[in-house]
Coordinates of C-alpha atoms and ligand atoms in Angstrom, one line a residue:
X1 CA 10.9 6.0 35.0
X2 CA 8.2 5.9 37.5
X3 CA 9.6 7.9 40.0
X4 CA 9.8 10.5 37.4
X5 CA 5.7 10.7 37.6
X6 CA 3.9 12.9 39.7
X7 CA 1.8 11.4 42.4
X8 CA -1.5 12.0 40.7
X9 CA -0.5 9.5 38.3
X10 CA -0.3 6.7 40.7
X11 CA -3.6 5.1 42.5
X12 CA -5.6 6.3 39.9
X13 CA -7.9 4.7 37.1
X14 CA -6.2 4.8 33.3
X15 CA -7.5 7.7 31.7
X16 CA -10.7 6.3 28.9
X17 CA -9.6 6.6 25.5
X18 CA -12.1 8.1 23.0
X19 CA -10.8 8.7 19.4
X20 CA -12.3 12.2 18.5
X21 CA -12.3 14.1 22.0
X22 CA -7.9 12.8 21.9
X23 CA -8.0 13.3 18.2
X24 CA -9.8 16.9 18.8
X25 CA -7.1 17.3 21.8
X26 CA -4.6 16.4 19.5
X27 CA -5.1 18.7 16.9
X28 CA -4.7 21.9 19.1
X29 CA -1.9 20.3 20.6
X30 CA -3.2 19.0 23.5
X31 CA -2.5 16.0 25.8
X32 CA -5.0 13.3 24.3
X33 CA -5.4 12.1 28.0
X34 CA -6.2 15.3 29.8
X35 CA -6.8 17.7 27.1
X36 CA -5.1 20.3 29.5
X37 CA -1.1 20.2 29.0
X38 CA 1.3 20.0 26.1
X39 CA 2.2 16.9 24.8
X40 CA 5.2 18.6 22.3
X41 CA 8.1 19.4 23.7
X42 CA 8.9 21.7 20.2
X43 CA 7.7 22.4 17.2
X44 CA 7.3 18.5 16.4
X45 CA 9.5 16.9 19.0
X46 CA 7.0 15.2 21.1
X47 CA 7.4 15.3 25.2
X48 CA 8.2 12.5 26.6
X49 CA 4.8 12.9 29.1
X50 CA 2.2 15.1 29.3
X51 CA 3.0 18.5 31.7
X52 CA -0.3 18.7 33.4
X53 CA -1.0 15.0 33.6
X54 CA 2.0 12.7 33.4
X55 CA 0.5 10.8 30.5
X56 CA 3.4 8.9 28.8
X57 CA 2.9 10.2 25.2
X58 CA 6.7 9.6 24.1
X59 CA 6.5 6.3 23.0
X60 CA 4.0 6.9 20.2
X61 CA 5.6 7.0 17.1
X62 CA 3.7 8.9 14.6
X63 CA 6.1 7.9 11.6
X64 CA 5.5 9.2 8.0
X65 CA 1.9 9.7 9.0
X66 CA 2.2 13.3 9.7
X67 CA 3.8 14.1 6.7
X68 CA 1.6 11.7 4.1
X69 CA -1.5 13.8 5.8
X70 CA 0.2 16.8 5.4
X71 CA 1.2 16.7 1.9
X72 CA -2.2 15.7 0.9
X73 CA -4.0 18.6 2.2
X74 CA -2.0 21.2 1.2
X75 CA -1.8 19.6 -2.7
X76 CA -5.5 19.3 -2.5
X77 CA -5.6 23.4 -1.5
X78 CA -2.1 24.7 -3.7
X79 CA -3.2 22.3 -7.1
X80 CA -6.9 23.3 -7.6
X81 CA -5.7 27.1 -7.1
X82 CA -2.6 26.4 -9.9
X83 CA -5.2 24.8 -12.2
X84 CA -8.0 27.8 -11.5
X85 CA -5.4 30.7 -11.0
X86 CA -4.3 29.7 -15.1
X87 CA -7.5 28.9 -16.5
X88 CA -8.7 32.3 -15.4
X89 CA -5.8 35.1 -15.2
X90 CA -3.4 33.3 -17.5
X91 CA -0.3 34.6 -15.3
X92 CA 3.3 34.7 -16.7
X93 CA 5.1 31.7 -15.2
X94 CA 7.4 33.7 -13.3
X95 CA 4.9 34.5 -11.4
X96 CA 3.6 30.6 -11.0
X97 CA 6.9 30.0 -9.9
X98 CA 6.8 33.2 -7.4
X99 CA 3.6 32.2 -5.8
X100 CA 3.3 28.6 -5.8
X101 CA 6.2 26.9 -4.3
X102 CA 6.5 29.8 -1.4
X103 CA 2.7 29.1 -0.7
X104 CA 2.9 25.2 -0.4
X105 CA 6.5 25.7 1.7
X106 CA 4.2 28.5 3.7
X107 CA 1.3 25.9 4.3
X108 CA 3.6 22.9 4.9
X109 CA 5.1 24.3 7.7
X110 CA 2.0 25.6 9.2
X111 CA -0.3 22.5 9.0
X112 CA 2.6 19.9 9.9
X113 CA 2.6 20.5 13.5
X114 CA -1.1 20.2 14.2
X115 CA -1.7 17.7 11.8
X116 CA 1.0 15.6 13.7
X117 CA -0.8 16.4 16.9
X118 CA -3.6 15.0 15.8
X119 CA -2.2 12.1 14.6
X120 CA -1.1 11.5 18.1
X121 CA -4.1 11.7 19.7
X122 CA -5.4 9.8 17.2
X123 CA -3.3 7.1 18.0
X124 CA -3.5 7.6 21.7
X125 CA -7.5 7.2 21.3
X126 CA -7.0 4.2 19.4
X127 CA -4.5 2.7 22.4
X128 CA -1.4 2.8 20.0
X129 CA 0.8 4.2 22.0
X130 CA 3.9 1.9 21.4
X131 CA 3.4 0.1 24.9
X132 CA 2.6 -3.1 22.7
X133 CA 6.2 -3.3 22.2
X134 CA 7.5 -3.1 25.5
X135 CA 8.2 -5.8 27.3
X136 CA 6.5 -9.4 27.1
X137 CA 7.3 -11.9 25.5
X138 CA 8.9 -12.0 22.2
Ligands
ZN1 ZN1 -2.3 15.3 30.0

């Protein structure tokens, strides 16, 4: 795997992990470590290391994380407009069903990739980067 790395990565000092710069990073995206390159290789299939750096960003698994974040922003943006949108225009329910579901599919898809980015560089602030389980003793 090391011969993989570009030189830069060798020689030098560890990059310093700070939570909200990576997380910040993260959100847009961005390697946690430089704050430069890509750390996605897709739309949420992360690279295996950073483009512009060489940070190793593959290992860190980001699990159901993404997802639990994800889910609880958009319900706390789609439900209070449901419960508002009613209590105020009284629409039919066809048209409940018209808006609703499309909008929290719409907003879903949208917010999953950055929120997952963030996560990463969350976790790559907080030195969880799945190293821990490489190696060493059992
Ligand atoms: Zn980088």
């Amino acid at each position: 795997m090391t011969d993989t790395l570009p030189p830069q990565y060798f020689g030098s000092k560890p990059p310093k992990r700070r939570f909200w710069p990576s997380f910040r990073a993260g959100l847009r995206r961005r390697c946690p470590a430089c704050h430069q390159g890509k750390s996605f290789a897709g739309y949420l299939k992360i690279a295996d290391h950073c483009d512009s750096c060489a940070e190793p960003v593959g290992n860190i698994r980001c699990d159901d994380v993404p997802p639990y974040f994800t889910i609880t922003i958009v319900g706390h943006i789609v439900v209070p407009l449901i419960v508002y949108t009613e209590s105020r225009y009284h629409p039919p329910e066809w048209l409940h069903m018209a808006i609703w579901p499309a909008l929290t599919l719409m907003l879903t898809l949208i917010l999953l990739p950055y929120i997952k980015g963030g996560v990463l560089g969350a976790m790559w602030g907080l030195d969880i980067t799945g190293h821990e389980h490489q190696g060493g003793p059992e």
